[in-house]
XYZ file of C-alpha atoms in Angstrom:
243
model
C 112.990 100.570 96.895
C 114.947 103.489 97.735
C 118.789 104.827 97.489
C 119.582 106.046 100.793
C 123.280 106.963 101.783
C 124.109 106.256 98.319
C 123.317 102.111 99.048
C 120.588 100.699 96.375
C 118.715 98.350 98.583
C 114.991 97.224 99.516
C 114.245 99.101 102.713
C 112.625 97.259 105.835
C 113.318 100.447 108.689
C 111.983 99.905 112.073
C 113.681 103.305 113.061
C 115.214 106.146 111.440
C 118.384 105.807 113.382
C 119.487 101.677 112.300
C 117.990 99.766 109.389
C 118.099 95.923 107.949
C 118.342 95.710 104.125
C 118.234 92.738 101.820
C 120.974 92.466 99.429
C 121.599 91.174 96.320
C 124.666 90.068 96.786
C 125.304 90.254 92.785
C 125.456 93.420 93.456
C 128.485 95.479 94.077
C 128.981 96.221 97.690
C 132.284 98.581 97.384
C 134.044 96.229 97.703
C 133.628 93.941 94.599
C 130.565 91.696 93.406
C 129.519 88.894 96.014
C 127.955 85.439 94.814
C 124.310 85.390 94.162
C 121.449 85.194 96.907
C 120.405 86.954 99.505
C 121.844 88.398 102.751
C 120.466 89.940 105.056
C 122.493 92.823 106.989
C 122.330 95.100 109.556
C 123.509 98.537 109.334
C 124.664 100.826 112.546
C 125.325 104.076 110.912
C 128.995 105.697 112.332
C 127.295 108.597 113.471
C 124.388 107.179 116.039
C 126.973 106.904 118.523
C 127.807 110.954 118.278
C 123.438 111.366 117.533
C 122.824 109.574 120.817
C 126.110 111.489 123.115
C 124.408 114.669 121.533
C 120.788 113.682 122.377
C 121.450 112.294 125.859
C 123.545 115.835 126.965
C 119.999 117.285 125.565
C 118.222 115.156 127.692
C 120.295 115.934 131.080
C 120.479 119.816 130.122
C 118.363 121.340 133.136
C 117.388 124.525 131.094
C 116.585 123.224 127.136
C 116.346 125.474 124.370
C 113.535 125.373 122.739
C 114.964 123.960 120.150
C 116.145 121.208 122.071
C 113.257 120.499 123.339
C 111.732 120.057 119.766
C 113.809 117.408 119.145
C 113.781 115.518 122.405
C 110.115 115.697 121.996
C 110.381 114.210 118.491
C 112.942 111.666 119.512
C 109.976 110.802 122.380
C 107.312 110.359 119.495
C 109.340 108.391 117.409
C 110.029 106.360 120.406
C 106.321 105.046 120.482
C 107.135 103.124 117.144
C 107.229 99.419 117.719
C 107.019 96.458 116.005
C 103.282 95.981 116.229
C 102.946 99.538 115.545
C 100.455 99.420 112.066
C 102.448 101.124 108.740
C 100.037 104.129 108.831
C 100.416 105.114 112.514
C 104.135 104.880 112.112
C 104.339 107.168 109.269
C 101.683 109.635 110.815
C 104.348 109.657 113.723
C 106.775 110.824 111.954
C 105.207 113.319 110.164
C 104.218 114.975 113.684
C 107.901 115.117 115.031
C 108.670 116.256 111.819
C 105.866 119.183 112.739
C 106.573 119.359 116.155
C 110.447 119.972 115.326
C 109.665 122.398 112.405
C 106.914 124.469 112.887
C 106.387 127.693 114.913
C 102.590 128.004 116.546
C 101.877 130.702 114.346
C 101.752 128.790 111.543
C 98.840 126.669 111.920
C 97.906 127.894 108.536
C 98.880 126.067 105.417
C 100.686 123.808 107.562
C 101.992 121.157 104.594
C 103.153 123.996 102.492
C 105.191 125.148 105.291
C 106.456 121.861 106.704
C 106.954 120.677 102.998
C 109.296 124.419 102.188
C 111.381 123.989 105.437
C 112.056 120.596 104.964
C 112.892 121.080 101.250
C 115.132 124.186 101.882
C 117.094 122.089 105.221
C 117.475 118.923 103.204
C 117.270 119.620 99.796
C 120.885 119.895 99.162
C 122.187 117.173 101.743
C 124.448 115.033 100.132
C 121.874 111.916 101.449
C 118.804 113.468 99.714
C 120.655 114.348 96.298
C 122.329 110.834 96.321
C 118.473 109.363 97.021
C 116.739 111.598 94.212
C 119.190 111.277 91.330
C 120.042 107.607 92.597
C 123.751 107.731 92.320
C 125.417 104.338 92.017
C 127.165 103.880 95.013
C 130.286 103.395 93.276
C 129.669 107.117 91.746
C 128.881 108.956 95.364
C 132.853 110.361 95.589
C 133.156 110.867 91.895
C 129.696 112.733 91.313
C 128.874 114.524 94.803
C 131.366 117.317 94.197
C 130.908 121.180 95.118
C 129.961 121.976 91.940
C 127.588 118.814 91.313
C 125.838 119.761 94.606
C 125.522 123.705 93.066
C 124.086 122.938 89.618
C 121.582 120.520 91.740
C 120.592 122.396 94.329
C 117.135 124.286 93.038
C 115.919 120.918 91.338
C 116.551 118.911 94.450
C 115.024 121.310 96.571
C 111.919 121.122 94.108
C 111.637 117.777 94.348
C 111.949 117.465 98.041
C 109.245 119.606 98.474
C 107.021 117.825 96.126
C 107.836 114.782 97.848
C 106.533 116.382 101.145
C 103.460 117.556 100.155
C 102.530 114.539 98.782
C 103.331 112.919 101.907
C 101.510 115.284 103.805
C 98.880 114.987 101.734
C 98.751 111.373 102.927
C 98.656 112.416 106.292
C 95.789 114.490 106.035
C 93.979 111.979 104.370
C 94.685 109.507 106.760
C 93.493 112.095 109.739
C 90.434 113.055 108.390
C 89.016 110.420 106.628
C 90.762 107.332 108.150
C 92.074 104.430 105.767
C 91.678 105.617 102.299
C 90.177 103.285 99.344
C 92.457 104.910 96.770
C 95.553 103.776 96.240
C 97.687 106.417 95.182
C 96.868 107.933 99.321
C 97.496 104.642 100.553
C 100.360 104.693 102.931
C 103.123 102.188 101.764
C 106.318 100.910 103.556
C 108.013 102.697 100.936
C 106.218 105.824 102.120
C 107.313 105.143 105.782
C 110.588 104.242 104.601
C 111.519 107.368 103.413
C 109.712 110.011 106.074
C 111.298 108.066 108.466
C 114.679 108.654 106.933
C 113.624 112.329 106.052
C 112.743 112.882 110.088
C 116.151 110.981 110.431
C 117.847 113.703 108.322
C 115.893 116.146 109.810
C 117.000 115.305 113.450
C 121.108 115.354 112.323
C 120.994 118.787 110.624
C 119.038 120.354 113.513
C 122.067 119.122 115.657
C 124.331 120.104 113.275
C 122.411 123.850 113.596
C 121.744 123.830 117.075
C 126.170 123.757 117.589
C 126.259 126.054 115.201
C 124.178 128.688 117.852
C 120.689 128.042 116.549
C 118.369 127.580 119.091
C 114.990 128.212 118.520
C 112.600 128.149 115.785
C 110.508 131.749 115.034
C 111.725 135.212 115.534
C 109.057 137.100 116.985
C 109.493 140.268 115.559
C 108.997 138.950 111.753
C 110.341 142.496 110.427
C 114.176 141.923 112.574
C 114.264 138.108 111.437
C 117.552 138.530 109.293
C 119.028 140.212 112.613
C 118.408 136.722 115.024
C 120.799 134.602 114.163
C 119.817 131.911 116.388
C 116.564 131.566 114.984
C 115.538 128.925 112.677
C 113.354 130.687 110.360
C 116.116 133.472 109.758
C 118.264 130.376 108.629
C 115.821 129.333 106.226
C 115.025 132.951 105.671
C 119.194 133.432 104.515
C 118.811 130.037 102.212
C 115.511 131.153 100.860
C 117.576 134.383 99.177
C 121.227 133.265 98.456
């Protein structure tokens, strides 16, 4: 079970963009307590509509960034995901957009600790990710999720994101070379492919959110000028890393 958007519910995702979740509908819902049972629902976030306008003028642009091609091509990967895709393929999918959007080609090296810090340091304040790893009530989110909350949680969260990424990508590499594995703390769950999928989901909306904001490609290729690019990726992170 996870808490993701600030809504307590058992997670069944087919895609990182819509989900279906099973309710108790004891539970509050916002709006009051419903009767007891089940129901099932399905969610269309208010944002896919703006996600997929922003995507598809991607898509048509004749001369990409590279950024935007990193997340076309992860959109693309993600799109292989089916139905009668098996658990483990779909969450090693996701890890590789996740790779594919993240990381530069010089940094083949230690490639979970970097994917894991960049992914910590994009996401690790996000009002989704805090409201998932302190599991606010939903009733809470515009009470709690203040300025200042968001400050005094910010290095913790960040921690924890990380942690959370290297454990999944420990998973991954598990999976890769040594196939299926026999114990079951590596297994991959649907929990486990819950979550990366709504981390890559996460991932894919703030890189937007960047790439308007000028950002449009990942390294800077002179490593001692990286705080001078300001379209870079890495100087972003580089900024975050030190304020």
């Amino acid at each position: 079970m996870y808490d993701i958007h600030g809504t307590l519910f058992d997670l069944h995702a087919e895609s990182p963009f819509d989900y279906i979740y099973h309710m108790d509908k004891s539970k509050s819902t916002g709006g009051g307590y419903r009767n007891h049972g089940k129901e099932t629902i399905f969610v269309r976030r208010d944002f896919l509509d703006q996600m997929v306008s922003d995507i598809t003028s991607m898509r048509i642009n004749k001369h990409p960034s590279d950024l935007e091609k990193r997340l076309l091509n992860a959109v693309d990967i993600f799109g292989l995901v089916d139905d009668a895709t098996p658990l483990h393929i779909r969450f090693l999918l996701c890890i590789i957009a996740l790779e594919g959007m993240l990381l530069a080609e010089g940094e083949k090296d230690y490639l979970g600790w970097k994917l894991s810090e960049k992914v910590a340091f994009l996401l690790g304040d996000t009002p989704a990710w805090i409201v998932t790893f302190y599991r606010i009530p939903p009733e809470d989110v515009r009470t709690t999720l203040t300025d200042d909350y968001i400050n005094k949680k910010r290095s913790s969260a960040r921690s924890a994101l990380d942690r959370q990424m290297k454990k999944f990508y420990g998973k991954r590499s598990g999976f890769a070379h040594g196939g299926l594995e026999a114990d079951k703390s590596k297994k991959i769950s649907s929990d486990d492919y819950n979550m990366i999928s709504s981390i890559l989901r996460w991932t894919i909306e703030k890189l937007i959110e960047l790439h308007k904001s000028g950002i449009n490609h990942i390294a800077t290729k002179d490593k001692e000028k990286i705080s001078e690019d300001a379209s870079s990726l890495d100087a972003y992170i580089e900024k975050l890393r030190y304020s």
